[in-house]
CSV table of C-alpha atoms and ligand atoms in Angstrom, one decimal:
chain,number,residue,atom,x,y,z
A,3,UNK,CA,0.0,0.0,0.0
A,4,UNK,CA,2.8,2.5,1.0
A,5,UNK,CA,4.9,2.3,-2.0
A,6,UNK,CA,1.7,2.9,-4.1
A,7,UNK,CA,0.9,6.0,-2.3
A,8,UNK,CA,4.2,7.0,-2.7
A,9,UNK,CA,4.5,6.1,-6.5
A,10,UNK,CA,1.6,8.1,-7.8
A,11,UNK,CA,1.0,10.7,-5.2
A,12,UNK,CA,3.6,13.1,-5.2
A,13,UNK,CA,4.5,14.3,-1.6
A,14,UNK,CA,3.6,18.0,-3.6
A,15,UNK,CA,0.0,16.9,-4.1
A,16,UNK,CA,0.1,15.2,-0.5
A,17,UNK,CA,0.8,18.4,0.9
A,18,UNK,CA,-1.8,20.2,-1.3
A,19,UNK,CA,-4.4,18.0,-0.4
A,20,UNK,CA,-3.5,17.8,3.2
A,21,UNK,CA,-3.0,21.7,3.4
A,22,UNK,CA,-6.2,23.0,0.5
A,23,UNK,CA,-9.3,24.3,1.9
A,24,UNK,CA,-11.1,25.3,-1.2
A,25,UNK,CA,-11.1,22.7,-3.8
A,26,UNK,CA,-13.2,21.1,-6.9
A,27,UNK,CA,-13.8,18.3,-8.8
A,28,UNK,CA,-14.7,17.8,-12.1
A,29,UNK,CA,-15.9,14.4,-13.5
A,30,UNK,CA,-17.3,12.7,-16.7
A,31,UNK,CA,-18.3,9.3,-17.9
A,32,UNK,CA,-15.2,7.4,-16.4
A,33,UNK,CA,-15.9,8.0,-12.9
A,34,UNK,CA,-18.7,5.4,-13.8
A,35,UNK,CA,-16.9,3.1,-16.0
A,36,UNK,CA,-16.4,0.6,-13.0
A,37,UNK,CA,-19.8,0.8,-11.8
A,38,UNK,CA,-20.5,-0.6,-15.6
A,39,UNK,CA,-21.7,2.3,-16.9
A,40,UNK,CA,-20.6,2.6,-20.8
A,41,UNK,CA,-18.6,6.0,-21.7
A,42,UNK,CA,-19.5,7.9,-24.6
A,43,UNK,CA,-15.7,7.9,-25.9
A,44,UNK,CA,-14.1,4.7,-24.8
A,45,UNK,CA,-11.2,2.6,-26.7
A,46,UNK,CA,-11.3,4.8,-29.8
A,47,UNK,CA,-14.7,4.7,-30.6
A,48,UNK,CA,-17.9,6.8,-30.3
A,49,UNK,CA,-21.3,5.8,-28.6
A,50,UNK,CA,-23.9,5.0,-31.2
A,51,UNK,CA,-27.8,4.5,-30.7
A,52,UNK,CA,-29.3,3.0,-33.8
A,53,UNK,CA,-26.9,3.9,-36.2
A,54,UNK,CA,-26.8,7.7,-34.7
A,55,UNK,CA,-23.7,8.7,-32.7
A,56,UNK,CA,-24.9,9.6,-29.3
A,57,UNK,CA,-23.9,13.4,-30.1
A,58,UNK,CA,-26.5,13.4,-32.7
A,59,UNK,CA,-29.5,11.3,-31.1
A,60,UNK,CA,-28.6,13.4,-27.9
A,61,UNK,CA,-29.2,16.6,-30.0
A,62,UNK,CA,-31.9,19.5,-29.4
A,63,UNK,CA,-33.5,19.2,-33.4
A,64,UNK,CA,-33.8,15.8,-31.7
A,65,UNK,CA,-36.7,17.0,-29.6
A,66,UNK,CA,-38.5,18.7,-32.2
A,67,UNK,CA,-37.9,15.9,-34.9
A,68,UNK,CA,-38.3,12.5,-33.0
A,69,UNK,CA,-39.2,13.4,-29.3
A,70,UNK,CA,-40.5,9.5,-28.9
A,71,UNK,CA,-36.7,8.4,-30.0
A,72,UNK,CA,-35.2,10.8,-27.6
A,73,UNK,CA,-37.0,9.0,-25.1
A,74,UNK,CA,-36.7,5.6,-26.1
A,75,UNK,CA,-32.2,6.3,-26.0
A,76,UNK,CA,-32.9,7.6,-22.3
A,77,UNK,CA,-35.6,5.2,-21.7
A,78,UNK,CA,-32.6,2.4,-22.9
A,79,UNK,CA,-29.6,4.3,-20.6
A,80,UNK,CA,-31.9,4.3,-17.8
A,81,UNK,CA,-32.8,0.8,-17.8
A,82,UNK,CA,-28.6,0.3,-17.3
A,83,UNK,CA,-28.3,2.2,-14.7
A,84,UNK,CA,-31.1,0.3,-12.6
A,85,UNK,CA,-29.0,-2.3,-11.5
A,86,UNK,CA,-25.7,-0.3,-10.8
A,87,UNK,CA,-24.1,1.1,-7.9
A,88,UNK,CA,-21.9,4.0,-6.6
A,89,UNK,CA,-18.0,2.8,-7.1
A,90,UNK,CA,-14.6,3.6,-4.8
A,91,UNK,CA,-14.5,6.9,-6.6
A,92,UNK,CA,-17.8,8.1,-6.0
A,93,UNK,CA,-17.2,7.0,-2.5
A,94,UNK,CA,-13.9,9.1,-1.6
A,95,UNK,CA,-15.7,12.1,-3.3
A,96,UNK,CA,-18.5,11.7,-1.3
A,97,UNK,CA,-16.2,12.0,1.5
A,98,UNK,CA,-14.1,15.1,0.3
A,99,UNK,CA,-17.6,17.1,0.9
A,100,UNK,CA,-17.2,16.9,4.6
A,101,UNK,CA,-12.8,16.9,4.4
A,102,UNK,CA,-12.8,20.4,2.5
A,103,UNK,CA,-14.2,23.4,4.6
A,104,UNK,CA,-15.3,25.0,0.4
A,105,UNK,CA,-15.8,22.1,-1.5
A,106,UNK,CA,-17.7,22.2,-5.3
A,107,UNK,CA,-18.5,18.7,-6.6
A,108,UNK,CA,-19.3,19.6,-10.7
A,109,UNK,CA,-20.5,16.9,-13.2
A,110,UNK,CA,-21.2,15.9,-16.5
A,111,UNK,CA,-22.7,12.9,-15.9
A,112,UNK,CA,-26.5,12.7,-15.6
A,113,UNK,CA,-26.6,8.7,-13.5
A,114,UNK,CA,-27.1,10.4,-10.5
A,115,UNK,CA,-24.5,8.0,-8.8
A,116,UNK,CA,-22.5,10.9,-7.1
A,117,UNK,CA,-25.9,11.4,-5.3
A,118,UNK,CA,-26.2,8.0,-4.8
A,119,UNK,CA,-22.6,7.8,-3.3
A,120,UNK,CA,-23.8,10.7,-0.5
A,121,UNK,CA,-23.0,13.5,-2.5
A,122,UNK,CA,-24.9,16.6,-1.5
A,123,UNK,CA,-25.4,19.6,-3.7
A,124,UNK,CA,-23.8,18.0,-6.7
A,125,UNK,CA,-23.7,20.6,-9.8
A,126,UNK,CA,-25.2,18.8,-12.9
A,127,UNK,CA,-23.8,20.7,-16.0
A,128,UNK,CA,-25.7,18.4,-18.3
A,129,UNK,CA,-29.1,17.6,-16.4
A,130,UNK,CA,-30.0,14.2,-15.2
A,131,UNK,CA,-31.8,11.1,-16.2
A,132,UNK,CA,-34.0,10.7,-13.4
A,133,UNK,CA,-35.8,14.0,-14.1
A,134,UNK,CA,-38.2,15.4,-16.7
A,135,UNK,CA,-38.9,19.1,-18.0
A,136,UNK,CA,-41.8,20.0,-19.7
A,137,UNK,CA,-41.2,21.5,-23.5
A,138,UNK,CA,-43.4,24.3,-22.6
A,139,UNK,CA,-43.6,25.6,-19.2
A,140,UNK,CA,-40.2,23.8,-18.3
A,141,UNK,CA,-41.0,22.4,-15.0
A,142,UNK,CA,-39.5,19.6,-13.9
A,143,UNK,CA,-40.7,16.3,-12.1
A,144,UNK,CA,-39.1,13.1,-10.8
A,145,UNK,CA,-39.2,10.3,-14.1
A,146,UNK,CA,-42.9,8.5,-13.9
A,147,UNK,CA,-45.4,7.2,-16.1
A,148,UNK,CA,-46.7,10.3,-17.2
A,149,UNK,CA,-45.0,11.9,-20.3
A,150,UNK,CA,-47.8,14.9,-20.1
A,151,UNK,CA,-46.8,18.1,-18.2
A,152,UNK,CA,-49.4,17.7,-15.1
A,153,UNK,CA,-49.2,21.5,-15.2
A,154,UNK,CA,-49.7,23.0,-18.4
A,155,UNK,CA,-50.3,19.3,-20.3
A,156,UNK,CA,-48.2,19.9,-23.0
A,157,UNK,CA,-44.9,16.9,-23.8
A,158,UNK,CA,-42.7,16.2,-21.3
A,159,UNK,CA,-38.7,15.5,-22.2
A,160,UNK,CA,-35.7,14.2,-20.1
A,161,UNK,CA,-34.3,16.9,-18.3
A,162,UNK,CA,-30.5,16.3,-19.4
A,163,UNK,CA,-28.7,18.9,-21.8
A,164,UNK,CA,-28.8,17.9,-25.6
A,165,UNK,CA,-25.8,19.3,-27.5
A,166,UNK,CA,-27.0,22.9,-29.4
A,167,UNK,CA,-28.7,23.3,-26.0
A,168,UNK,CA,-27.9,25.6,-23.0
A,169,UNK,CA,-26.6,24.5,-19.4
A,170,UNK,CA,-29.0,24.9,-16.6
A,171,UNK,CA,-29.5,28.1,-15.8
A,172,UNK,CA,-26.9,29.2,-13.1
A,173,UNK,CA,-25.2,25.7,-13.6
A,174,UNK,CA,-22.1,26.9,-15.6
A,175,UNK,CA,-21.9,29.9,-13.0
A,176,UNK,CA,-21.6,28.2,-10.3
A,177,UNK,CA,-19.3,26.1,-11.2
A,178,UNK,CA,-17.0,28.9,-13.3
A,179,UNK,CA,-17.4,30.8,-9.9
A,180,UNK,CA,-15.9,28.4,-7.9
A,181,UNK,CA,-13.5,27.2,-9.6
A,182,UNK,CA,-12.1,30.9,-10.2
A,183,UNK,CA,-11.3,30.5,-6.3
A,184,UNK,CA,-9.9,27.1,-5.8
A,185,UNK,CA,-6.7,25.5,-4.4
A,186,UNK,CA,-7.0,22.3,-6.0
A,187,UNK,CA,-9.0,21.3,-8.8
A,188,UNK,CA,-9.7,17.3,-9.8
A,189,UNK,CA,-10.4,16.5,-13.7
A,190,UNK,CA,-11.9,12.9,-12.6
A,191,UNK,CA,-12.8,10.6,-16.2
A,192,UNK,CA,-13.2,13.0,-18.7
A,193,UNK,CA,-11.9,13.2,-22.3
A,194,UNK,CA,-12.1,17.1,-21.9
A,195,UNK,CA,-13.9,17.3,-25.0
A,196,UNK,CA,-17.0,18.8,-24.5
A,197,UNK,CA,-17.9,22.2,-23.8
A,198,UNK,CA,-18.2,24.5,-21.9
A,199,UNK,CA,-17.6,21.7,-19.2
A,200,UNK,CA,-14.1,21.7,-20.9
A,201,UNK,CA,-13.2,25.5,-19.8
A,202,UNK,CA,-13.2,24.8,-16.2
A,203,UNK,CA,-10.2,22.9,-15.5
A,204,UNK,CA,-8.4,26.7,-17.2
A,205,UNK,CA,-10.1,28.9,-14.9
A,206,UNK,CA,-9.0,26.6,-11.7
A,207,UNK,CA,-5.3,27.0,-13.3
A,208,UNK,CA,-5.9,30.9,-14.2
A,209,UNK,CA,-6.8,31.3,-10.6
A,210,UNK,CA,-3.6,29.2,-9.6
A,211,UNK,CA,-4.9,25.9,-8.8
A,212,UNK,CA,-2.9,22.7,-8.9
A,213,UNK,CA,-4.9,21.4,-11.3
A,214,UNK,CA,-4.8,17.2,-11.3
A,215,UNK,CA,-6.2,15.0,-13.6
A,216,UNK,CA,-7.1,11.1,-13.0
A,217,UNK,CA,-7.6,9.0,-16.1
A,218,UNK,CA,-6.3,6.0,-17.4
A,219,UNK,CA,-5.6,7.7,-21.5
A,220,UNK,CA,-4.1,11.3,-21.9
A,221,UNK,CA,-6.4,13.7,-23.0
A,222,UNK,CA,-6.1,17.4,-24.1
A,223,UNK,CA,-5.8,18.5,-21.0
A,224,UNK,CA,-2.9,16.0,-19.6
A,225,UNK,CA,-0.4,18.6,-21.1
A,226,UNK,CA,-1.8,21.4,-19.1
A,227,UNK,CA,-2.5,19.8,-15.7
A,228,UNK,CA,0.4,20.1,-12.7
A,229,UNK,CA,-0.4,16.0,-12.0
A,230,UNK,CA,-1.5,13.4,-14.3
A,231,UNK,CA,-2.4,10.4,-12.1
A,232,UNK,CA,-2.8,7.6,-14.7
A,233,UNK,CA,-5.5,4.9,-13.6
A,234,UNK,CA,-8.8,3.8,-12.8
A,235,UNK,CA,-10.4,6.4,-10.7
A,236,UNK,CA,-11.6,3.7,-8.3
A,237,UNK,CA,-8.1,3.0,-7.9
A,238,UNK,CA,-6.4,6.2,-7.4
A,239,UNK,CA,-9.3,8.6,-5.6
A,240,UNK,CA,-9.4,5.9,-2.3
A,241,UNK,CA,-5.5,6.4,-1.8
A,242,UNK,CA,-6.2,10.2,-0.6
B,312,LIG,C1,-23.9,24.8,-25.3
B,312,LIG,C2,-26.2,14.9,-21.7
B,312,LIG,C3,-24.6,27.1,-25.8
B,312,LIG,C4,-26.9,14.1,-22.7
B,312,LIG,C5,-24.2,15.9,-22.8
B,312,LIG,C6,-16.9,25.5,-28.0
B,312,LIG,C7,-16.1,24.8,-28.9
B,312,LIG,C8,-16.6,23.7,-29.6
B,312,LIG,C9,-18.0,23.3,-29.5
B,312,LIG,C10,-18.8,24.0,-28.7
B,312,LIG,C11,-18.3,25.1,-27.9
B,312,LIG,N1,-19.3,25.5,-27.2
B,312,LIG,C12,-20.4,24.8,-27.4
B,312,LIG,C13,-20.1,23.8,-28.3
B,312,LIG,C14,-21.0,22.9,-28.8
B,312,LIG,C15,-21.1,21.6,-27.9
B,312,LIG,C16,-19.8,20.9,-27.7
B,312,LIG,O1,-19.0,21.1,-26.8
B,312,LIG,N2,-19.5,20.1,-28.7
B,312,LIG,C17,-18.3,19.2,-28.6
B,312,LIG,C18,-18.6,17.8,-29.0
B,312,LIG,C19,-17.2,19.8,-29.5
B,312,LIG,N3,-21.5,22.0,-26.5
B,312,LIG,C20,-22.9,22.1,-26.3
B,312,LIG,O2,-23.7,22.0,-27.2
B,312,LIG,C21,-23.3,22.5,-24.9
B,312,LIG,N4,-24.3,23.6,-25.0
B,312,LIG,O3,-22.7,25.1,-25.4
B,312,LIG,O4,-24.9,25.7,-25.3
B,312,LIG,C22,-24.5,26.9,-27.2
B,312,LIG,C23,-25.6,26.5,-27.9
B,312,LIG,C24,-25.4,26.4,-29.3
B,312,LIG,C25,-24.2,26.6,-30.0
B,312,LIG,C26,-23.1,27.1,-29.2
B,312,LIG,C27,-23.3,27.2,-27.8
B,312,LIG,C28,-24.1,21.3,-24.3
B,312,LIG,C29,-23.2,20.1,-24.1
B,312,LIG,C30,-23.9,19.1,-23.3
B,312,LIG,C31,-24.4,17.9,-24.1
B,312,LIG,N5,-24.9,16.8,-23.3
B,312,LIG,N6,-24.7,14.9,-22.0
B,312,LIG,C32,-26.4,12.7,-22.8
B,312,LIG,O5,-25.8,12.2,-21.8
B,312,LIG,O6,-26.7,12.0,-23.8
B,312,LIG,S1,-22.5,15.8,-23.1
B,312,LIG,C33,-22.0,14.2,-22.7
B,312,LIG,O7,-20.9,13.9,-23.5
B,312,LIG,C34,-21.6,14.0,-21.3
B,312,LIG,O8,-22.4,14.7,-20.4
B,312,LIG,C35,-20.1,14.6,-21.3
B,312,LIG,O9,-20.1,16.0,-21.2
B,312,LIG,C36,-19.7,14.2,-22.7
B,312,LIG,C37,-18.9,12.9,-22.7
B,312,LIG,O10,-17.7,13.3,-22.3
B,312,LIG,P1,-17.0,12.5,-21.0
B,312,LIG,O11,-18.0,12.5,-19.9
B,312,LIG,O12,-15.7,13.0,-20.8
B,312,LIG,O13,-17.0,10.9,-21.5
B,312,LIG,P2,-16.1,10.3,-22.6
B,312,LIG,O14,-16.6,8.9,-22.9
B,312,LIG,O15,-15.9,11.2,-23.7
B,312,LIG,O16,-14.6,10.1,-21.9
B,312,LIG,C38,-14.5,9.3,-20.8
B,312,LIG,C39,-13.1,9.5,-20.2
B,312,LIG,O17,-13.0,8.7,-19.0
B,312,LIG,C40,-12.0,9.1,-21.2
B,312,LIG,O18,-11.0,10.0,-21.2
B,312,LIG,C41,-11.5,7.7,-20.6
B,312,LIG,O19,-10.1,7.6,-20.8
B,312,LIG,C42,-11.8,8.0,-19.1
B,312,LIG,N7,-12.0,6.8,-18.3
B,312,LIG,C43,-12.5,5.6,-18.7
B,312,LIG,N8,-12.5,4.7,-17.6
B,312,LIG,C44,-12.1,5.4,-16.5
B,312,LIG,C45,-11.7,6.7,-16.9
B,312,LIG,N9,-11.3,7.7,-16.1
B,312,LIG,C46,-11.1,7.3,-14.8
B,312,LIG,N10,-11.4,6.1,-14.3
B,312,LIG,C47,-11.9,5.1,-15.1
B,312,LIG,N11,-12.1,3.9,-14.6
């Protein structure tokens, strides 16, 4: 156990995590890989739903075009994540919450398992699965048979993100806010390739953060980051 500590942590980012008090963390679709949840960019290849790459079925003409396909893809990703659980990494984040007196958890990932893990207050830059908005009046419920707004009646849609569409309002914000004000800044599972999820591992290192990504491939932000742990987050986040 020691000499693994010792190899990938670097007695630098020991002493940063031991001595930060404002930190963030940033993940994407790995952090779920080893609860068996599929990433959208794995070994070379992209997602694709019916012959459409996922950036295309999960796309706003999507809703206007084939709003019964947009649900049957979500309808399909949710029936994955029934039977999976919370991994080691969600678990040590969950834990960082109550470690770090200013602590910003920030994902891209609409599972829900950070929640699931414990995770309070948990910024969702791209929605979440177990949630639907009405087209219309835009309010949202927790996923149930109806797909009628039970307020205005009109269609109800999942309440993630599609790409051509807007954040959340206040999501980005928040998240640029804080991380414009942090110590140390984790880039958790994440090919870095969408935005603007993508700026916010810069504004961390514009504010001088020690900014650290975890991910078993480099990405384009390995270049840019002060620590590049290579592994499985379930692997590294526990040895903290
Ligand atoms: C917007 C929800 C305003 C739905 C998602 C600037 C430049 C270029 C393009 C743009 C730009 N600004 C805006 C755009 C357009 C677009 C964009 O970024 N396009 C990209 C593709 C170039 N952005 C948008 O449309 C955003 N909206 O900007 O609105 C606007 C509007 C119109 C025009 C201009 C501006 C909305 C983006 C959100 C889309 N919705 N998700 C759904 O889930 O289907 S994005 C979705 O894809 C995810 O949420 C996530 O963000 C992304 C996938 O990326 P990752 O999570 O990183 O996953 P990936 O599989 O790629 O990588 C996994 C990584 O994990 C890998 O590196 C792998 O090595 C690693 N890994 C694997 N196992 C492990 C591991 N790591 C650790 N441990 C392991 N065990």
């Amino acid at each position: 156990m020691q000499s693994q500590t010792a190899s990938l942590i670097s007695a630098e980012l020991r002493r940063r995590f031991d001595t930060s008090s404002r930190v963030l963390v940033l993940t994407g679709a790995g952090v779920s890989a080893e609860s068996g949840v599929p990433t959208f960019r794995g070994g070379g290849n992209t997602a694709v739903w019916k012959g459409m790459p996922f950036d295309v079925i999960s796309s706003a003409g999507m809703i206007e075009r084939d709003l019964p396909a947009v649900w049957e893809w979500f309808d399909y990703r949710r029936n994955l994540l029934q039977a999976v659980e919370p991994n080691a990494a969600h678990i040590a984040i969950a834990r960082w919450q109550d470690r770090f007196p200013d602590f910003t958890l920030v994902t891209q990932n609409i599972d829900g398992l950070h929640q699931k893990a414990g995770s309070r207050d948990v910024v969702e830059l791209h929605g979440n699965i177990w949630r639907a908005r009405c087209v219309a009046c835009s309010m949202t419920i927790g996923l149930n048979e109806h797909r009628a707004c039970l307020g205005c009646g009109a269609h109800l849609r999942p309440d993630v993100v599609l790409f051509g569409e807007l954040l959340p309002p206040g999501a980005y914000e928040r998240a640029a806010d804080a991380a414009s004000d942090v110590e140390l800044c984790f880039v958790v599972g994440t090919s870095a390739l969408v935005y603007p999820a993508a700026n916010l591992p810069a504004l961390a290192k514009r504010a001088g953060a020690c900014v650290v990504e975890v991910n078993p491939e480099r990405t384009p932000l390995s270049d840019f980051c002060d620590e590049v742990l290579t592994g499985n987050a379930g692997d590294i986040l526990p040895l903290f």
